[in-house]
Coordinates of C-alpha atoms (C1' of nucleotides) in Angstrom, one line a residue:
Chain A
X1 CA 59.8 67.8 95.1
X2 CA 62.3 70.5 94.7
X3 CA 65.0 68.9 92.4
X4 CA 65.7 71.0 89.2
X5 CA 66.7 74.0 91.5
X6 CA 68.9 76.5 90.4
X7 CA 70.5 75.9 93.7
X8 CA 69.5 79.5 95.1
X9 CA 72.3 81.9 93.8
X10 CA 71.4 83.2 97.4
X11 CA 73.3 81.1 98.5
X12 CA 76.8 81.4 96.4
X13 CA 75.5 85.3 96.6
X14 CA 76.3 85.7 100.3
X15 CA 79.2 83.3 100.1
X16 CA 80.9 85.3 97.7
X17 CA 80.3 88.3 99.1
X18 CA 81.3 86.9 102.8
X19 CA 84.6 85.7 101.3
X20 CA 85.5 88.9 100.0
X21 CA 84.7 90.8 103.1
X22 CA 85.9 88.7 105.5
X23 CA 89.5 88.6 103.6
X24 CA 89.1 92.5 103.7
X25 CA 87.9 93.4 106.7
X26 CA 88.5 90.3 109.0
X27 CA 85.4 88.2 110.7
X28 CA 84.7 90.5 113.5
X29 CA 84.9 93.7 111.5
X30 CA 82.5 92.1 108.8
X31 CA 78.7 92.6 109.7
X32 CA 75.9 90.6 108.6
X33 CA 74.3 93.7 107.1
X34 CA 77.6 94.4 105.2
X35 CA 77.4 90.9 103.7
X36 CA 73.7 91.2 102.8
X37 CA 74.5 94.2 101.5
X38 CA 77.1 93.6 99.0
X39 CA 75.5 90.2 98.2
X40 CA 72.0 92.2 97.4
X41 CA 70.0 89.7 99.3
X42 CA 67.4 90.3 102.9
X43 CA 69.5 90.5 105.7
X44 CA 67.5 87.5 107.4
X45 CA 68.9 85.3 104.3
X46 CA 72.1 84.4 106.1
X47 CA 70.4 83.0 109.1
X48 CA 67.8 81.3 106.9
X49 CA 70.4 79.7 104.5
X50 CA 73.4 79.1 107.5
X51 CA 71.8 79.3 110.6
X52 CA 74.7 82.1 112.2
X53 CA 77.4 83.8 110.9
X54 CA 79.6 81.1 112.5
X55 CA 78.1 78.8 110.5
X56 CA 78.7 81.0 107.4
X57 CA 81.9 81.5 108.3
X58 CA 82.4 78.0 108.1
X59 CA 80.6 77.3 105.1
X60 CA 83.0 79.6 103.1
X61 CA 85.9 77.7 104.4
X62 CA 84.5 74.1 103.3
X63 CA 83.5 75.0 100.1
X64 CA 87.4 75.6 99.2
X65 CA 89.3 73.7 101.0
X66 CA 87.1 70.5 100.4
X67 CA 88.9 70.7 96.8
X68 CA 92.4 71.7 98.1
X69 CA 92.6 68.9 100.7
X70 CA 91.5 66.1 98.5
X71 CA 93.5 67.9 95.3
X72 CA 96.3 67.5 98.4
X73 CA 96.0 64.5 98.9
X74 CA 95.7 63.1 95.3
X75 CA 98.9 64.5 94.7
X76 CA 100.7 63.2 97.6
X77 CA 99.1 59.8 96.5
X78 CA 100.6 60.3 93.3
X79 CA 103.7 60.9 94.2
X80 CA 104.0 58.1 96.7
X81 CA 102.7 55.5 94.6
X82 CA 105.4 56.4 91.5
X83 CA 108.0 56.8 94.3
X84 CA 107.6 52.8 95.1
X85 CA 108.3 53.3 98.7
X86 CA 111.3 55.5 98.5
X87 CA 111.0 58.2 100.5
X88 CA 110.1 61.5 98.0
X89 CA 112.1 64.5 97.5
X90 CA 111.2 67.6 99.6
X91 CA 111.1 70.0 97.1
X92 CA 108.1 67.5 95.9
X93 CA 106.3 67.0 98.3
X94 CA 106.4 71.0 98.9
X95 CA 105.2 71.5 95.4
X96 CA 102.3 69.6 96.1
X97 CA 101.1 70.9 99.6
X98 CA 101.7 75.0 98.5
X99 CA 101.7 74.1 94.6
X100 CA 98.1 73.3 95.0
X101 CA 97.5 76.6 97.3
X102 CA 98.6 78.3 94.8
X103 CA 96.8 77.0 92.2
X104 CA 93.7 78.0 94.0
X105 CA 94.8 81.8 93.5
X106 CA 95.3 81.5 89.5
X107 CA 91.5 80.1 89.4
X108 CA 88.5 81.6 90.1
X109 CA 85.9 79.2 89.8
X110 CA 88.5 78.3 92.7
X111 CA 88.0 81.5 94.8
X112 CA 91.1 82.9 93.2
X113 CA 93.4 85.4 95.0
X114 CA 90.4 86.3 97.3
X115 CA 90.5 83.2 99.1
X116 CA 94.0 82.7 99.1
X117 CA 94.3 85.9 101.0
X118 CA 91.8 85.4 103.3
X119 CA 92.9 82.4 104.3
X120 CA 96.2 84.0 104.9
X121 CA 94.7 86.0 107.1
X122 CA 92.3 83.4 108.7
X123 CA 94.8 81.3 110.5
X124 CA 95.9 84.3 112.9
X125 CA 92.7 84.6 113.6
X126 CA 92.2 84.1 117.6
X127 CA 88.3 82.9 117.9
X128 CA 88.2 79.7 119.0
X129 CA 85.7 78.3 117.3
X130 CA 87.7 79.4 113.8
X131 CA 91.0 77.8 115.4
X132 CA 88.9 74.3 115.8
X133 CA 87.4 74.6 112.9
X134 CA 90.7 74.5 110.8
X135 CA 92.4 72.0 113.0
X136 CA 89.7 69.5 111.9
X137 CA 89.9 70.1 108.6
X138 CA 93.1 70.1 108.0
X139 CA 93.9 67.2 110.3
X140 CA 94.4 64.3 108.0
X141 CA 96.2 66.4 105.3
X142 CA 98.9 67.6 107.7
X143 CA 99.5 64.3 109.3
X144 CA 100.1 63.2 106.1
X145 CA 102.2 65.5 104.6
X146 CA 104.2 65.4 107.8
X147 CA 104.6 61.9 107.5
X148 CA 106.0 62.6 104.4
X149 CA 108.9 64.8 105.3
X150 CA 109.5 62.5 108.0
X151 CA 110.6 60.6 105.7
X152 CA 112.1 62.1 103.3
X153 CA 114.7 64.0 106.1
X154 CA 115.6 60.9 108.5
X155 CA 118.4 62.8 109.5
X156 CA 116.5 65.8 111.2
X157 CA 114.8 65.4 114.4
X158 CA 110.7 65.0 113.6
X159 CA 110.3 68.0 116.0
X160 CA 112.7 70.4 114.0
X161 CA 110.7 69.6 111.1
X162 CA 107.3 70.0 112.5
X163 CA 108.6 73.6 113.7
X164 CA 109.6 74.5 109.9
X165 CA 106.8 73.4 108.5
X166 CA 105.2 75.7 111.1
X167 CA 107.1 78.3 109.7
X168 CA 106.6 77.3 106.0
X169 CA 103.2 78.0 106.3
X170 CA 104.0 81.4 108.0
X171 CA 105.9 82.5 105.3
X172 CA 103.5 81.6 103.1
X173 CA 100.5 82.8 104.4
X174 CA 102.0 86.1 104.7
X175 CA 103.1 86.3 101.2
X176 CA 99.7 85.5 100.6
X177 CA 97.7 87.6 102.7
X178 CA 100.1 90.4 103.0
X179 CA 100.0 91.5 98.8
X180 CA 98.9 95.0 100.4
X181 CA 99.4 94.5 103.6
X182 CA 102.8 94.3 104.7
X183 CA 103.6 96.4 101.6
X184 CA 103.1 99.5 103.5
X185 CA 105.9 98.4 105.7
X186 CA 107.9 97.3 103.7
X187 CA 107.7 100.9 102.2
X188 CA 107.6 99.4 98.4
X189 CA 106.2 98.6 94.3
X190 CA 107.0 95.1 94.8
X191 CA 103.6 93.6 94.6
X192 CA 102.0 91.3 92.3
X193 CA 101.8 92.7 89.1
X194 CA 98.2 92.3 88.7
X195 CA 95.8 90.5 90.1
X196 CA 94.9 87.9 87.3
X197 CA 95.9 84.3 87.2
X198 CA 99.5 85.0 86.8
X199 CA 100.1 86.4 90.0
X200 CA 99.9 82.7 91.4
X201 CA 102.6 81.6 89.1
X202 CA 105.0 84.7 90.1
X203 CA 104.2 84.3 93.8
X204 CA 105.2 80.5 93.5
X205 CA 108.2 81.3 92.0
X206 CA 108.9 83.6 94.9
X207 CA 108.2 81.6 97.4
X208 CA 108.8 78.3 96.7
X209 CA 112.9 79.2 96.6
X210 CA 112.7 80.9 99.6
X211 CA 111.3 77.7 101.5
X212 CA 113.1 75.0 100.4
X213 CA 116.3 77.1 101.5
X214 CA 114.2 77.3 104.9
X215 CA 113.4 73.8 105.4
X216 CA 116.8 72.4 104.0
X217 CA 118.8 75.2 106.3
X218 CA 121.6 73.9 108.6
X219 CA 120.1 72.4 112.2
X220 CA 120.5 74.7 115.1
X221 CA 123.2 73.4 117.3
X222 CA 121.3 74.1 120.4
X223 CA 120.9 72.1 123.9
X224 CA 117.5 71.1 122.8
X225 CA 117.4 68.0 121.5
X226 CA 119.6 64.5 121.7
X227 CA 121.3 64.7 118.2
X228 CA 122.6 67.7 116.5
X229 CA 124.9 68.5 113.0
X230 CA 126.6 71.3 112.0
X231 CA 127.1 70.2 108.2
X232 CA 125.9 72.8 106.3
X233 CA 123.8 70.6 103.9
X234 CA 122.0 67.9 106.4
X235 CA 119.6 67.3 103.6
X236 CA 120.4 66.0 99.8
X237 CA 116.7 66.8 98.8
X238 CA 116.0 68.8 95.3
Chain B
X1 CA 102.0 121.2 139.8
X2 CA 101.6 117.9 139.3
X3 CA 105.3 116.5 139.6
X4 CA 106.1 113.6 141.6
X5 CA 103.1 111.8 141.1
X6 CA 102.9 107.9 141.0
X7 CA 102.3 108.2 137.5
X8 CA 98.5 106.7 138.1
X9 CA 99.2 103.1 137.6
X10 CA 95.7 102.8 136.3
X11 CA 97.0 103.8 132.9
X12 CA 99.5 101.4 133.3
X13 CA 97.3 98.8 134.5
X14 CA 94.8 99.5 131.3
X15 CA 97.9 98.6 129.3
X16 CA 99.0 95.8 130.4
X17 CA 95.2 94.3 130.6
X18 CA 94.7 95.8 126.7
X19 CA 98.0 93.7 126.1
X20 CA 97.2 91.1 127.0
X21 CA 93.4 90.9 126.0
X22 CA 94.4 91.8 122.1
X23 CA 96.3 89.4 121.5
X24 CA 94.0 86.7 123.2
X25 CA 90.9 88.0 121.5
X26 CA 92.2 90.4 118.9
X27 CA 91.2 93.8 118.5
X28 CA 87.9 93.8 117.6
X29 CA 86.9 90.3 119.6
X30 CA 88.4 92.6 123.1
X31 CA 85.7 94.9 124.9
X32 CA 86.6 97.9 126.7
X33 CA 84.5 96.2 129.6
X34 CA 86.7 93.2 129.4
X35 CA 90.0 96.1 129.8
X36 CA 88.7 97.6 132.4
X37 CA 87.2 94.5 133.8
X38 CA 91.0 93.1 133.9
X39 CA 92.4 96.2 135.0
X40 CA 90.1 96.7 138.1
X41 CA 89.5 100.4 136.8
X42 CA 86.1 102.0 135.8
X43 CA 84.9 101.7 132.6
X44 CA 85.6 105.5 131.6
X45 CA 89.1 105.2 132.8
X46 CA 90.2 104.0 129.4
X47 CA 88.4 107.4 127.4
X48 CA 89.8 109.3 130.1
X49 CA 93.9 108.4 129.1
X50 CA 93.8 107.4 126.2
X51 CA 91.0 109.0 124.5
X52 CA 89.3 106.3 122.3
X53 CA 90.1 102.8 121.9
X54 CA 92.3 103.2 118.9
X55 CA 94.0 105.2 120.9
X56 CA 94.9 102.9 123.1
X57 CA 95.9 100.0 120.8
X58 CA 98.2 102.5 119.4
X59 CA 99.6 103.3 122.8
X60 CA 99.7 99.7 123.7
X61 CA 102.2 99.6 120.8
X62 CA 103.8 102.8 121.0
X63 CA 105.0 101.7 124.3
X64 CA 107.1 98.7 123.5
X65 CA 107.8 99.6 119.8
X66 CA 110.0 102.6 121.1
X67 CA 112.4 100.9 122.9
X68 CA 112.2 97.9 120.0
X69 CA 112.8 100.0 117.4
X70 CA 115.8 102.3 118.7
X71 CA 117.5 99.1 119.9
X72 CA 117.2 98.0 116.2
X73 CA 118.7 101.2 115.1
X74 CA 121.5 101.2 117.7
X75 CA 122.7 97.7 116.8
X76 CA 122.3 98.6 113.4
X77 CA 124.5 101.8 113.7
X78 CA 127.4 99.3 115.9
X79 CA 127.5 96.9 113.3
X80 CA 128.2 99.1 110.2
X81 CA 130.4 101.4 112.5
X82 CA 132.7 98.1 113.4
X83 CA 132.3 97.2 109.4
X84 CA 134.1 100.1 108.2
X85 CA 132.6 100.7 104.8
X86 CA 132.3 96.7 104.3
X87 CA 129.0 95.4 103.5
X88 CA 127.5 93.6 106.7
X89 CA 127.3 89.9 107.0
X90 CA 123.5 88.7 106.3
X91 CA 123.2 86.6 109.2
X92 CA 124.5 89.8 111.5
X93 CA 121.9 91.9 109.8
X94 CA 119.1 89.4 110.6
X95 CA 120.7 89.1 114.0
X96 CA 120.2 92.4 114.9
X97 CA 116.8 92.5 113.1
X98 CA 114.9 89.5 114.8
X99 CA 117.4 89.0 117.4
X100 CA 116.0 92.2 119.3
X101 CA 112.9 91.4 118.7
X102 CA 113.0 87.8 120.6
X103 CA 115.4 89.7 123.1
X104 CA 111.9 90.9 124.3
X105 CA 110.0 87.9 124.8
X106 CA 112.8 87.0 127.6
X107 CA 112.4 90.4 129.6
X108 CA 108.9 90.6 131.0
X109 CA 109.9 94.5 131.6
X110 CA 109.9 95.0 127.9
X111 CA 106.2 93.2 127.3
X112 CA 107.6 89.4 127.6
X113 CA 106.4 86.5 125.4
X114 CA 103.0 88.4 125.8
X115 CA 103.7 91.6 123.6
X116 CA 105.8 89.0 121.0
X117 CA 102.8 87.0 120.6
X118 CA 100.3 90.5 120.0
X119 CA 102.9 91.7 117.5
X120 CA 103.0 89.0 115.5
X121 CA 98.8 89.0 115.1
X122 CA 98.3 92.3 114.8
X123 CA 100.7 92.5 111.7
X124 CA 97.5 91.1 109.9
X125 CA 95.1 92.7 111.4
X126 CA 92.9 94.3 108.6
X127 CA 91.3 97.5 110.3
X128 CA 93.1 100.3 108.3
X129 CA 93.9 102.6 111.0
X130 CA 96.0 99.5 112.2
X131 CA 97.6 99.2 109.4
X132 CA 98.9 102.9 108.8
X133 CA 100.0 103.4 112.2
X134 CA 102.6 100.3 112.2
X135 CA 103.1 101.9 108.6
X136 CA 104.6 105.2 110.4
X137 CA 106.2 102.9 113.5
X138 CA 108.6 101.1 111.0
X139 CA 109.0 103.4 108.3
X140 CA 112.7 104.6 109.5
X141 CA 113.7 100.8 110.9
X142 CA 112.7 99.2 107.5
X143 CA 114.4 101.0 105.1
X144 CA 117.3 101.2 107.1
X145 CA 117.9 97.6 107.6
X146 CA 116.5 96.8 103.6
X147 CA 119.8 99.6 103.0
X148 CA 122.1 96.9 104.7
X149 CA 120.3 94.2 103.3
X150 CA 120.9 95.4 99.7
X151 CA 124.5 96.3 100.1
X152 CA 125.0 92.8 101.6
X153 CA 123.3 91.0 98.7
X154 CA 124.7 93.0 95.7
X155 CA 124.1 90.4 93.5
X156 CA 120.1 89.7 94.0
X157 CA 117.7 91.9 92.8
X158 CA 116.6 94.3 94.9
X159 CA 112.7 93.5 94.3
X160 CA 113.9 89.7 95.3
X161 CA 115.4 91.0 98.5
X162 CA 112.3 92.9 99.6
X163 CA 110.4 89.6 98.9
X164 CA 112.6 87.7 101.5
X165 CA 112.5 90.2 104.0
X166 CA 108.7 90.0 103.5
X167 CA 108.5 86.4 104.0
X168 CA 110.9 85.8 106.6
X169 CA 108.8 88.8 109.0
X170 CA 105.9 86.4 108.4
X171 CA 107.9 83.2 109.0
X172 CA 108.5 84.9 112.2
X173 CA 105.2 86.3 113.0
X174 CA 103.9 83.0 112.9
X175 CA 106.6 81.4 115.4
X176 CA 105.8 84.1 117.5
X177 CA 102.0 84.0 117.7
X178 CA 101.3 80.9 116.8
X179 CA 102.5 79.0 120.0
X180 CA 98.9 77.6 120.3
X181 CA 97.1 79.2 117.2
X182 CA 98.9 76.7 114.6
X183 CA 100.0 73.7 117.1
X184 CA 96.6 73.0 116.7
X185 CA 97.3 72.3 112.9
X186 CA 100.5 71.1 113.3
X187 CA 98.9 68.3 116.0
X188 CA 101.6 68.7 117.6
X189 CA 103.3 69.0 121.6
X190 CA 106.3 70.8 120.3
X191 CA 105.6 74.4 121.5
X192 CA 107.9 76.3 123.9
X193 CA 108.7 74.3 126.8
X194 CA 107.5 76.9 129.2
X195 CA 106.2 80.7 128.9
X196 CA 109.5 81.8 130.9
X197 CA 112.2 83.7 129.6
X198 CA 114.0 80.9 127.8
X199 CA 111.3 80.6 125.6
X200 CA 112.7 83.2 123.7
X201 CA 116.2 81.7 123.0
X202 CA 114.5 78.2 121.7
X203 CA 112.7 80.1 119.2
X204 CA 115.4 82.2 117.9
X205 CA 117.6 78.8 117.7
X206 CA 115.0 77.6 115.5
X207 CA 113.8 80.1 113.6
X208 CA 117.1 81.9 113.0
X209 CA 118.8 78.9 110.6
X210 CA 115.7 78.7 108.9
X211 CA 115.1 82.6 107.9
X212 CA 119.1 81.9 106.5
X213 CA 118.6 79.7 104.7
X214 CA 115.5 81.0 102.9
X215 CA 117.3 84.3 102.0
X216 CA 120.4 82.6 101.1
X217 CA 118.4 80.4 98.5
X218 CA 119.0 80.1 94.7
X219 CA 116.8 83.0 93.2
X220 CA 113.9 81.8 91.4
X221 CA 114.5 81.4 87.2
X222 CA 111.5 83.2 86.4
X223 CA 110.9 85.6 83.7
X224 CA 110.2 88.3 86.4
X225 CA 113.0 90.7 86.4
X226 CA 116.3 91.3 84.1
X227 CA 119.1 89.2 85.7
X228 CA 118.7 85.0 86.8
X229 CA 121.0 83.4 88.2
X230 CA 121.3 79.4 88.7
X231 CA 123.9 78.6 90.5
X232 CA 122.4 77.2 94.1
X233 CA 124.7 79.4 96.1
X234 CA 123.5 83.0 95.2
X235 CA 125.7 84.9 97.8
X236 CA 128.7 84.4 100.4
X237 CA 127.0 85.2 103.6
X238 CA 126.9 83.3 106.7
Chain C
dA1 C1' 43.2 76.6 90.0
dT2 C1' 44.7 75.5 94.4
dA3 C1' 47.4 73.6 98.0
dT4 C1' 52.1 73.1 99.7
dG5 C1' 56.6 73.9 100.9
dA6 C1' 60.6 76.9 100.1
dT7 C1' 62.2 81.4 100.1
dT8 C1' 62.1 86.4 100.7
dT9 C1' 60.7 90.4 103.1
dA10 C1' 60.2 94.3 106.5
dA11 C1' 60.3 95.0 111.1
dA12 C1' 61.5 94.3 115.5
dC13 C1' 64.1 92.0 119.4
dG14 C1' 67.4 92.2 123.4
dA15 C1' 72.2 92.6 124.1
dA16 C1' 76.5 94.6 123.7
dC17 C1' 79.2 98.1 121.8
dG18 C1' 82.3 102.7 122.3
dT19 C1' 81.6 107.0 124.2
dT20 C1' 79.8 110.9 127.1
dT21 C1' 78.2 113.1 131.2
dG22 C1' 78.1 115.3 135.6
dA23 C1' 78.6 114.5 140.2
dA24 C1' 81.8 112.6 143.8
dC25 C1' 86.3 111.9 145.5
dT26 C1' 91.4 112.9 146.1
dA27 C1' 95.3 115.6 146.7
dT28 C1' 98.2 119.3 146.3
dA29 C1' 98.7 124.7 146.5
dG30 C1' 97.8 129.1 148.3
Chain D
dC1 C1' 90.5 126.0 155.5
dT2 C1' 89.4 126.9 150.8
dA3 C1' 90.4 126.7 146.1
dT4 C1' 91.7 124.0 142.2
dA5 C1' 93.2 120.6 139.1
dG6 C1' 93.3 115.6 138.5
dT7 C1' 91.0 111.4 138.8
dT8 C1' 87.3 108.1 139.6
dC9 C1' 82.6 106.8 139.5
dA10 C1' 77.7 105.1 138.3
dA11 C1' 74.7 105.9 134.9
dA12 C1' 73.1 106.8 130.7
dC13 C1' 73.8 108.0 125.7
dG14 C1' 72.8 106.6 120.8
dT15 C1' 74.3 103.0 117.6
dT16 C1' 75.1 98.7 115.9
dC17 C1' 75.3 94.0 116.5
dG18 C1' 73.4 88.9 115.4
dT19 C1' 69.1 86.9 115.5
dT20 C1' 64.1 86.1 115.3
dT21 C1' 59.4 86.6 113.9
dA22 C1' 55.3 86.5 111.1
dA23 C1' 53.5 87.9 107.0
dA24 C1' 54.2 88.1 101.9
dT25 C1' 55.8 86.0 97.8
dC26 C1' 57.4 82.4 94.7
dA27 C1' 57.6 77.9 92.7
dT28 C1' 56.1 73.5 92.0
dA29 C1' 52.8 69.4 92.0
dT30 C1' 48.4 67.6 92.2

DNA sequence: ATATGATTTAAACGAACGTTTGAACTATAG
DNA sequence: CTATAGTTCAAACGTTCGTTTAAATCATAT
């Protein structure tokens, strides 16, 4: 039977084409006929190939983040198995969650900056069946990397840490999704110099700073929580 | 003429259901028939005052965003009045800047936890017309408070400044309108104890430390811009 | 060559969208 | 009371949405 197939470039046709609209124009403002348009393919292809557009939606996600969770994981294996059970260093284990992010952006066989953006964008997103849809994929990999920190910063309250990585990936995604649009507020040239492979690096060099000094910040002293420290370093990590 | 009229609380009650239905369902994922449904007005109420739907996203805005953004300026104004020439503490800078901001999610008058949460989504909300009106909403606020953020930070680049501002407004958007959006990535029963007004002051004690701390961080060696600086303490501020 | 399953195609489906219309209702002013 | 401007209303407008259908086309294996 069918075996030698080309695989249908259909197929990666409308997936391309839906990445790059749906980072552009959201999932509600993206219509099937703009996707089937751009990808030069029947509009009844989608439905044939996916079943919906939910389904499509989907698709796009999986076929890039099944490579950055495993990549993610791989790395955190790495690191924990030359770390012989001491607890690792923040700044590593932040290299490999958003190092590998990155990474994505400076390669496009990987989706490149397209799909770094859009999935930026993505996680605001307020559809339900897009907020499931990420909570089980990235399940395991955040329980892991949470793990992680717990362990690495034994002096700060597991919840306090849950909240910054919370905002970590704020930060992030909006340095990611926001190359164009946040730049109108901020009223600026700043922007990534181009949008080739490099842009990655220079965003990681930007960011990463930024977050350590976020996650490694003084602890509120606040009537939240049973223990609190005002030492301005509660952390030795880096 | 008309003079002492009521002020036909069905425009007000079209706001506060288009409030609230954005930022459940975003823009484009919200009806006008789900507005007017929630508002108990006809359907061509909302044509009627507003004029179009955009229109009333951007008075949805407009409404809350005045007194937001002239509070910003005011505080703005006291704290370099009271400095006397001197450049302004970061921390007082962002104080004023976010602080205002979460000051809103405690008064229910000025849009409440509600209004925060839409803010923070609609920031990356791709449709266009979106994007330029928050462009012109900002414009002034922005470039005054990047002014005091320069003069506060004379020793970082100004490029590397914009960059921090950048990612500490999407650090913040995301504590803001992620209460349930990311919690589901996160795993995770943290989230604001309740919806009431003390919401607000948890999430500033948390998030404020942590935006510190990111814009107080070492500045990235990079071969990005003319100075570098290694040193882990880059400025004096606190 | 022909049969078979996979894919593509043009056309249409009903539903929902934002908007418009013109009549009905309300309330103030002369 | 009548006139008038402001507001509400039910109904319909034309368009676009995601999806489905059934025939046409392609590719492979016997």
């Amino acid at each position: 039977m069918n075996d030698h197939k080309p695989l249908s470039d259909t197929r990666e046709r409308i997936l391309d084409a839906a990445e790059r609209l749906f980072m552009e124009s959201g999932y509600e403002g993206t219509s099937m006929r703009m996707i089937t348009g751009e990808a030069e393919v029947n509009l009844a292809a989608v439905n044939y190939h996916f079943g919906s557009k939910e389904a499509l939606l989907r698709e796009v996600f999986r076929r890039r983040l099944a490579w950055l969770n495993r990549e993610r994981l791989r790395e955190l294996d790495d690191l924990e198995l030359n770390a012989a059970g001491e607890p690792l260093k923040p700044s590593a284990i932040l290299e490999a969650f958003f190092g590998t992010l990155l990474h994505m952006g400076s390669d496009e066989s990987l989706g490149g900056m397209t799909f770094l953006r859009l999935l930026g964008r993505t996680l605001t997103e307020p559809a339900d069946f897009i907020r499931t849809f990420f909570a089980g994929e990235y399940a395991e990999v955040i329980e892991r990397y949470k793990r992680a920190l717990f362990r690495a910063l034994p002096e700060v309250p597991h919840e306090e840490i849950i909240w910054r990585f919370h905002l970590m990936l704020g930060a992030m995604s909006y340095a990611i999704a926001g190359t164009d649009a946040l730049q109108v507020v901020t009223g600026c040239e700043l922007d990534l110099d181009n949008e080739g492979p490099n842009a990655a690096k220079q965003l990681a060099a930007r960011v990463m700073p930024f977050l350590l000094g976020g996650l490694r910040a003084p602890l509120p002293q606040f009537p939240v929580s049973q223990e609190q420290q005002s030492q301005s370093e509660p952390t030795k990590a880096a």
